Amino acid sequence: MTRIDAKFAELAAANKKAFVTYVMAGDPDFDTSLEVVKGLPAAGVDVIELGLPFTDPMADGETIQLAGQRALAQGMTMERTLELARKFREEDDTTPIVLMGYYNPIYSRGVDAFLADAKAAGIDGLIVVDLPPEEDSELCIPAQNAGLNFIRLATPTTDDARLPRVLQNTSGFVYYVSINGITGAAEAQAGDVAPEVARIKAKTDLPVIVGFGIKTPERAEAIASIADGAVVGSAIVSQIGAGKPVAEVLAFVKSLADGAHRG
């Protein structure tokens, strides 16, 4: 059982929804990023998605693209991202970390070396948005064999014919992308999302967590009420990008977490 599995079992036993946050590793710099990440659990975050900076983030909107550029400009690399995870693990051995990014940096490092290093750094799962199920032998299956969850994204265009393939080797949870398009592009609507979540849950026992387009505590509550939890990324990254003090960023995160946990 991974930390992700344990966290969702704990939440289910408490009849509680999950609150998941995305932040870019190294944004705006290593030390500030580490301070934010260390503060997330106390702000109510159940699972941390840690962005791996990359030069060509095709699924991300401007907010997260700029965060990646800031991180890369500060010298963030794969190794520094794993170092940030290791430093987080010095004080927190229970909060799950999902590394989210693109395949190129993993391929460049070498899959076997990457998986060993990620596991040693305390990473619990992966979201790699540019590897479809047809490429599961490339990273998904090796990751599962190494004890890491591989979390797959389902979208509004994932029809009933495609869904079983998407779910086949997914573990940890299913990430439902609530809108068509890139991160931060539009607001998620619970009425639109509810039937899609129900459709996915009819095909899997995994928790279904909804992300993209959630920017306020009210929206987090609405989305969490019809799913197993909510993910917020761009709204938090925007606060970091605006240079808000860490305490202010974490206060905003707590307001979102409180909303999701009411869901």
mmCIF file of C-alpha atoms in Angstrom:
data_model
loop_
_atom_site.group_PDB
_atom_site.id
_atom_site.type_symbol
_atom_site.label_atom_id
_atom_site.label_comp_id
_atom_site.label_asym_id
_atom_site.label_seq_id
_atom_site.Cartn_x
_atom_site.Cartn_y
_atom_site.Cartn_z
ATOM 1 C CA MET A 1 0.000 0.000 0.000
ATOM 2 C CA THR A 2 1.415 3.366 -1.018
ATOM 3 C CA ARG A 3 0.976 6.579 0.934
ATOM 4 C CA ILE A 4 -1.665 7.518 -1.642
ATOM 5 C CA ASP A 5 -3.618 4.318 -1.018
ATOM 6 C CA ALA A 6 -3.321 4.817 2.729
ATOM 7 C CA LYS A 7 -4.484 8.436 2.545
ATOM 8 C CA PHE A 8 -7.590 7.606 0.529
ATOM 9 C CA ALA A 9 -8.415 4.691 2.842
ATOM 10 C CA GLU A 10 -8.127 7.074 5.788
ATOM 11 C CA LEU A 11 -10.344 9.668 4.103
ATOM 12 C CA ALA A 12 -12.942 7.063 3.149
ATOM 13 C CA ALA A 13 -13.062 5.752 6.729
ATOM 14 C CA ALA A 14 -13.721 9.320 7.923
ATOM 15 C CA ASN A 15 -16.297 9.917 5.145
ATOM 16 C CA LYS A 16 -14.182 12.876 4.053
ATOM 17 C CA LYS A 17 -13.333 14.262 0.631
ATOM 18 C CA ALA A 18 -9.753 14.794 -0.524
ATOM 19 C CA PHE A 19 -8.118 18.114 -1.186
ATOM 20 C CA VAL A 20 -5.209 17.927 -3.623
ATOM 21 C CA THR A 21 -2.951 20.829 -4.568
ATOM 22 C CA TYR A 22 -0.545 21.378 -7.431
ATOM 23 C CA VAL A 23 2.537 23.565 -7.067
ATOM 24 C CA MET A 24 5.534 23.893 -9.362
ATOM 25 C CA ALA A 25 8.796 22.701 -7.810
ATOM 26 C CA GLY A 26 11.249 25.581 -7.547
ATOM 27 C CA ASP A 27 8.760 28.399 -8.141
ATOM 28 C CA PRO A 28 9.705 31.184 -7.569
ATOM 29 C CA ASP A 29 12.929 29.691 -6.150
ATOM 30 C CA PHE A 30 13.971 26.516 -4.347
ATOM 31 C CA ASP A 31 13.773 27.794 -0.766
ATOM 32 C CA THR A 32 10.413 29.537 -1.140
ATOM 33 C CA SER A 33 8.980 26.547 -2.950
ATOM 34 C CA LEU A 34 10.147 24.205 -0.204
ATOM 35 C CA GLU A 35 8.604 26.479 2.433
ATOM 36 C CA VAL A 36 5.267 26.421 0.603
ATOM 37 C CA VAL A 37 5.316 22.652 0.135
ATOM 38 C CA LYS A 38 6.220 22.058 3.784
ATOM 39 C CA GLY A 39 3.267 24.226 4.819
ATOM 40 C CA LEU A 40 0.654 22.498 2.663
ATOM 41 C CA PRO A 41 -0.290 19.617 5.014
ATOM 42 C CA ALA A 42 -0.982 21.961 7.927
ATOM 43 C CA ALA A 43 -3.139 24.037 5.565
ATOM 44 C CA GLY A 44 -5.353 20.999 4.992
ATOM 45 C CA VAL A 45 -3.809 19.440 1.896
ATOM 46 C CA ASP A 46 -4.246 15.669 1.662
ATOM 47 C CA VAL A 47 -2.132 14.982 -1.447
ATOM 48 C CA ILE A 48 0.572 17.188 -2.976
ATOM 49 C CA GLU A 49 1.087 17.259 -6.731
ATOM 50 C CA LEU A 50 4.598 18.517 -7.340
ATOM 51 C CA GLY A 51 5.188 19.913 -10.804
ATOM 52 C CA LEU A 52 8.374 18.924 -12.602
ATOM 53 C CA PRO A 53 9.528 22.004 -14.559
ATOM 54 C CA PHE A 54 9.698 21.421 -18.303
ATOM 55 C CA THR A 55 10.321 23.657 -21.309
ATOM 56 C CA ASP A 56 7.295 22.548 -23.334
ATOM 57 C CA PRO A 57 4.318 21.977 -21.001
ATOM 58 C CA MET A 58 1.632 21.387 -23.622
ATOM 59 C CA ALA A 59 -1.257 20.693 -21.222
ATOM 60 C CA ASP A 60 -0.696 23.798 -19.126
ATOM 61 C CA GLY A 61 -2.045 27.302 -19.416
ATOM 62 C CA GLU A 62 -0.095 30.508 -19.056
ATOM 63 C CA THR A 63 -0.060 30.511 -15.243
ATOM 64 C CA ILE A 64 1.695 27.159 -14.927
ATOM 65 C CA GLN A 65 3.838 27.744 -18.007
ATOM 66 C CA LEU A 66 5.207 30.895 -16.377
ATOM 67 C CA ALA A 67 5.766 29.032 -13.101
ATOM 68 C CA GLY A 68 7.842 26.475 -14.958
ATOM 69 C CA GLN A 69 9.835 29.215 -16.650
ATOM 70 C CA ARG A 70 10.532 30.881 -13.305
ATOM 71 C CA ALA A 71 11.664 27.572 -11.838
ATOM 72 C CA LEU A 72 13.897 26.738 -14.788
ATOM 73 C CA ALA A 73 15.417 30.225 -14.655
ATOM 74 C CA GLN A 74 16.333 29.516 -11.024
ATOM 75 C CA GLY A 75 18.173 26.371 -12.066
ATOM 76 C CA MET A 76 15.523 23.776 -11.220
ATOM 77 C CA THR A 77 16.260 20.354 -12.652
ATOM 78 C CA MET A 78 14.982 16.838 -12.118
ATOM 79 C CA GLU A 79 17.633 16.333 -9.447
ATOM 80 C CA ARG A 80 16.696 19.550 -7.626
ATOM 81 C CA THR A 81 13.033 18.574 -7.769
ATOM 82 C CA LEU A 82 13.809 15.230 -6.156
ATOM 83 C CA GLU A 83 15.985 17.035 -3.616
ATOM 84 C CA LEU A 84 12.993 19.202 -2.697
ATOM 85 C CA ALA A 85 10.961 16.035 -2.115
ATOM 86 C CA ARG A 86 13.738 14.547 0.008
ATOM 87 C CA LYS A 87 13.889 17.666 2.177
ATOM 88 C CA PHE A 88 10.095 17.578 2.610
ATOM 89 C CA ARG A 89 10.342 13.948 3.690
ATOM 90 C CA GLU A 90 12.777 14.868 6.473
ATOM 91 C CA GLU A 91 9.796 16.309 8.364
ATOM 92 C CA ASP A 92 6.773 14.553 6.842
ATOM 93 C CA ASP A 93 6.677 10.848 6.110
ATOM 94 C CA THR A 94 2.922 10.502 5.588
ATOM 95 C CA THR A 95 1.610 13.121 3.112
ATOM 96 C CA PRO A 96 1.581 11.621 -0.386
ATOM 97 C CA ILE A 97 3.543 13.335 -3.154
ATOM 98 C CA VAL A 98 2.599 12.855 -6.798
ATOM 99 C CA LEU A 99 5.198 14.041 -9.299
ATOM 100 C CA MET A 100 3.375 15.595 -12.243
ATOM 101 C CA GLY A 101 4.963 16.459 -15.534
ATOM 102 C CA TYR A 102 6.074 15.236 -18.939
ATOM 103 C CA TYR A 103 7.995 12.235 -20.152
ATOM 104 C CA ASN A 104 11.011 13.909 -21.739
ATOM 105 C CA PRO A 105 12.966 14.619 -18.509
ATOM 106 C CA ILE A 106 12.217 11.085 -17.274
ATOM 107 C CA TYR A 107 13.316 9.533 -20.562
ATOM 108 C CA SER A 108 16.470 11.640 -20.531
ATOM 109 C CA ARG A 109 17.383 10.410 -17.053
ATOM 110 C CA GLY A 110 16.524 6.796 -17.909
ATOM 111 C CA VAL A 111 13.370 5.125 -16.644
ATOM 112 C CA ASP A 112 15.025 2.676 -14.251
ATOM 113 C CA ALA A 113 17.297 5.314 -12.732
ATOM 114 C CA PHE A 114 14.423 7.781 -12.446
ATOM 115 C CA LEU A 115 12.113 5.315 -10.712
ATOM 116 C CA ALA A 116 14.792 4.294 -8.215
ATOM 117 C CA ASP A 117 15.640 7.930 -7.483
ATOM 118 C CA ALA A 118 11.991 8.997 -7.224
ATOM 119 C CA LYS A 119 11.164 6.164 -4.843
ATOM 120 C CA ALA A 120 14.202 6.987 -2.700
ATOM 121 C CA ALA A 121 13.196 10.661 -2.609
ATOM 122 C CA GLY A 122 9.757 9.806 -1.234
ATOM 123 C CA ILE A 123 7.660 10.205 -4.381
ATOM 124 C CA ASP A 124 4.511 8.068 -4.214
ATOM 125 C CA GLY A 125 2.932 8.437 -7.635
ATOM 126 C CA LEU A 126 3.308 9.848 -11.128
ATOM 127 C CA ILE A 127 1.102 11.799 -13.501
ATOM 128 C CA VAL A 128 2.760 11.953 -16.908
ATOM 129 C CA VAL A 129 0.323 13.676 -19.197
ATOM 130 C CA ASP A 130 1.929 12.921 -22.551
ATOM 131 C CA LEU A 131 2.120 9.119 -22.219
ATOM 132 C CA PRO A 132 -1.108 7.480 -23.430
ATOM 133 C CA PRO A 133 -2.211 4.000 -22.296
ATOM 134 C CA GLU A 134 -0.769 2.527 -25.489
ATOM 135 C CA GLU A 135 2.668 3.316 -24.036
ATOM 136 C CA ASP A 136 2.092 1.684 -20.626
ATOM 137 C CA SER A 137 5.112 -0.575 -21.034
ATOM 138 C CA GLU A 138 7.303 2.539 -21.316
ATOM 139 C CA LEU A 139 6.759 3.886 -17.788
ATOM 140 C CA CYS A 140 3.399 2.958 -16.268
ATOM 141 C CA ILE A 141 4.052 -0.746 -15.736
ATOM 142 C CA PRO A 142 7.669 -0.233 -14.550
ATOM 143 C CA ALA A 143 6.435 2.437 -12.117
ATOM 144 C CA GLN A 144 3.800 0.117 -10.663
ATOM 145 C CA ASN A 145 6.430 -2.615 -10.323
ATOM 146 C CA ALA A 146 8.646 -0.152 -8.453
ATOM 147 C CA GLY A 147 5.857 0.582 -5.961
ATOM 148 C CA LEU A 148 4.701 3.900 -7.398
ATOM 149 C CA ASN A 149 1.106 4.652 -8.339
ATOM 150 C CA PHE A 150 0.554 5.705 -11.931
ATOM 151 C CA ILE A 151 -2.372 8.099 -12.094
ATOM 152 C CA ARG A 152 -4.186 8.497 -15.366
ATOM 153 C CA LEU A 153 -6.242 11.432 -16.576
ATOM 154 C CA ALA A 154 -9.749 11.052 -17.966
ATOM 155 C CA THR A 155 -11.326 13.975 -19.815
ATOM 156 C CA PRO A 156 -14.694 15.050 -21.223
ATOM 157 C CA THR A 157 -13.644 13.420 -24.511
ATOM 158 C CA THR A 158 -12.862 10.036 -22.904
ATOM 159 C CA ASP A 159 -15.865 8.112 -24.227
ATOM 160 C CA ASP A 160 -17.160 4.717 -23.120
ATOM 161 C CA ALA A 161 -15.042 2.961 -25.735
ATOM 162 C CA ARG A 162 -11.840 4.633 -24.519
ATOM 163 C CA LEU A 163 -12.461 4.624 -20.760
ATOM 164 C CA PRO A 164 -11.575 0.963 -20.055
ATOM 165 C CA ARG A 165 -8.190 1.450 -21.720
ATOM 166 C CA VAL A 166 -7.541 4.558 -19.623
ATOM 167 C CA LEU A 167 -8.468 2.750 -16.400
ATOM 168 C CA GLN A 168 -6.665 -0.501 -17.174
ATOM 169 C CA ASN A 169 -3.372 0.153 -15.381
ATOM 170 C CA THR A 170 -4.314 3.234 -13.369
ATOM 171 C CA SER A 171 -3.768 3.138 -9.612
ATOM 172 C CA GLY A 172 -3.987 5.497 -6.643
ATOM 173 C CA PHE A 173 -6.820 7.590 -8.045
ATOM 174 C CA VAL A 174 -8.311 8.733 -11.327
ATOM 175 C CA TYR A 175 -7.825 12.403 -12.185
ATOM 176 C CA TYR A 176 -10.847 13.713 -14.062
ATOM 177 C CA VAL A 177 -10.088 16.827 -16.097
ATOM 178 C CA SER A 178 -13.292 18.822 -15.795
ATOM 179 C CA ILE A 179 -12.945 20.991 -18.893
ATOM 180 C CA ASN A 180 -11.691 20.708 -22.439
ATOM 181 C CA GLY A 181 -8.428 22.584 -22.893
ATOM 182 C CA ILE A 182 -5.482 23.653 -20.792
ATOM 183 C CA THR A 183 -5.094 24.362 -17.077
ATOM 184 C CA GLY A 184 -6.600 27.569 -15.759
ATOM 185 C CA ALA A 185 -8.724 28.101 -18.866
ATOM 186 C CA ALA A 186 -12.285 27.986 -17.526
ATOM 187 C CA GLU A 187 -14.346 27.275 -14.425
ATOM 188 C CA ALA A 188 -15.468 23.756 -13.610
ATOM 189 C CA GLN A 189 -19.226 23.336 -13.292
ATOM 190 C CA ALA A 190 -20.489 20.688 -10.863
ATOM 191 C CA GLY A 191 -23.592 20.069 -12.947
ATOM 192 C CA ASP A 192 -21.491 19.177 -15.969
ATOM 193 C CA VAL A 193 -18.975 17.136 -14.008
ATOM 194 C CA ALA A 194 -21.350 15.019 -11.872
ATOM 195 C CA PRO A 195 -22.571 12.627 -14.604
ATOM 196 C CA GLU A 196 -19.017 12.147 -15.874
ATOM 197 C CA VAL A 197 -17.739 11.282 -12.395
ATOM 198 C CA ALA A 198 -20.632 8.819 -11.979
ATOM 199 C CA ARG A 199 -19.793 7.243 -15.336
ATOM 200 C CA ILE A 200 -16.164 6.726 -14.333
ATOM 201 C CA LYS A 201 -17.020 5.451 -10.839
ATOM 202 C CA ALA A 202 -19.284 2.841 -12.399
ATOM 203 C CA LYS A 203 -16.169 1.373 -14.065
ATOM 204 C CA THR A 204 -13.609 1.554 -11.230
ATOM 205 C CA ASP A 205 -13.276 1.296 -7.465
ATOM 206 C CA LEU A 206 -10.571 3.971 -7.462
ATOM 207 C CA PRO A 207 -11.313 7.429 -6.057
ATOM 208 C CA VAL A 208 -12.160 9.990 -8.738
ATOM 209 C CA ILE A 209 -10.631 13.416 -8.110
ATOM 210 C CA VAL A 210 -11.604 16.411 -10.225
ATOM 211 C CA GLY A 211 -9.204 19.133 -11.332
ATOM 212 C CA PHE A 212 -8.862 22.068 -13.760
ATOM 213 C CA GLY A 213 -11.044 25.147 -13.382
ATOM 214 C CA ILE A 214 -11.378 25.225 -9.572
ATOM 215 C CA LYS A 215 -10.401 28.632 -8.241
ATOM 216 C CA THR A 216 -12.464 29.382 -5.119
ATOM 217 C CA PRO A 217 -13.454 27.650 -1.863
ATOM 218 C CA GLU A 218 -17.062 27.604 -3.079
ATOM 219 C CA ARG A 219 -16.117 25.889 -6.322
ATOM 220 C CA ALA A 220 -13.897 23.409 -4.445
ATOM 221 C CA GLU A 221 -16.851 22.546 -2.193
ATOM 222 C CA ALA A 222 -19.230 22.138 -5.130
ATOM 223 C CA ILE A 223 -16.857 19.883 -7.054
ATOM 224 C CA ALA A 224 -15.858 17.800 -4.019
ATOM 225 C CA SER A 225 -19.537 17.234 -3.257
ATOM 226 C CA ILE A 226 -19.981 15.265 -6.493
ATOM 227 C CA ALA A 227 -16.568 13.538 -6.570
ATOM 228 C CA ASP A 228 -14.085 12.030 -4.125
ATOM 229 C CA GLY A 229 -12.135 15.264 -3.953
ATOM 230 C CA ALA A 230 -10.899 18.331 -5.761
ATOM 231 C CA VAL A 231 -7.567 19.513 -7.165
ATOM 232 C CA VAL A 232 -6.499 23.163 -7.262
ATOM 233 C CA GLY A 233 -3.383 24.251 -9.113
ATOM 234 C CA SER A 234 -3.440 27.434 -11.184
ATOM 235 C CA ALA A 235 -5.219 29.521 -8.537
ATOM 236 C CA ILE A 236 -2.467 28.715 -6.009
ATOM 237 C CA VAL A 237 0.340 29.080 -8.531
ATOM 238 C CA SER A 238 -1.078 32.526 -9.414
ATOM 239 C CA GLN A 239 -0.661 33.615 -5.795
ATOM 240 C CA ILE A 240 2.934 32.423 -5.790
ATOM 241 C CA GLY A 241 3.583 34.107 -9.128
ATOM 242 C CA ALA A 242 2.198 37.384 -7.794
ATOM 243 C CA GLY A 243 4.846 37.327 -5.075
ATOM 244 C CA LYS A 244 2.424 36.844 -2.182
ATOM 245 C CA PRO A 245 4.093 35.986 1.136
ATOM 246 C CA VAL A 246 4.163 32.279 1.924
ATOM 247 C CA ALA A 247 1.822 32.753 4.895
ATOM 248 C CA GLU A 248 -0.719 34.440 2.624
ATOM 249 C CA VAL A 249 -0.448 31.685 0.031
ATOM 250 C CA LEU A 250 -0.997 29.042 2.698
ATOM 251 C CA ALA A 251 -3.978 30.930 4.130
ATOM 252 C CA PHE A 252 -5.532 30.863 0.672
ATOM 253 C CA VAL A 253 -4.785 27.134 0.413
ATOM 254 C CA LYS A 254 -6.492 26.574 3.764
ATOM 255 C CA SER A 255 -9.632 28.365 2.561
ATOM 256 C CA LEU A 256 -9.730 26.056 -0.465
ATOM 257 C CA ALA A 257 -9.097 22.991 1.686
ATOM 258 C CA ASP A 258 -11.904 23.968 4.041
ATOM 259 C CA GLY A 259 -14.205 24.282 1.050
ATOM 260 C CA ALA A 260 -13.259 20.890 -0.375
ATOM 261 C CA HIS A 261 -13.603 19.198 2.996
ATOM 262 C CA ARG A 262 -17.151 20.546 3.310
ATOM 263 C CA GLY A 263 -17.992 18.887 0.003
#
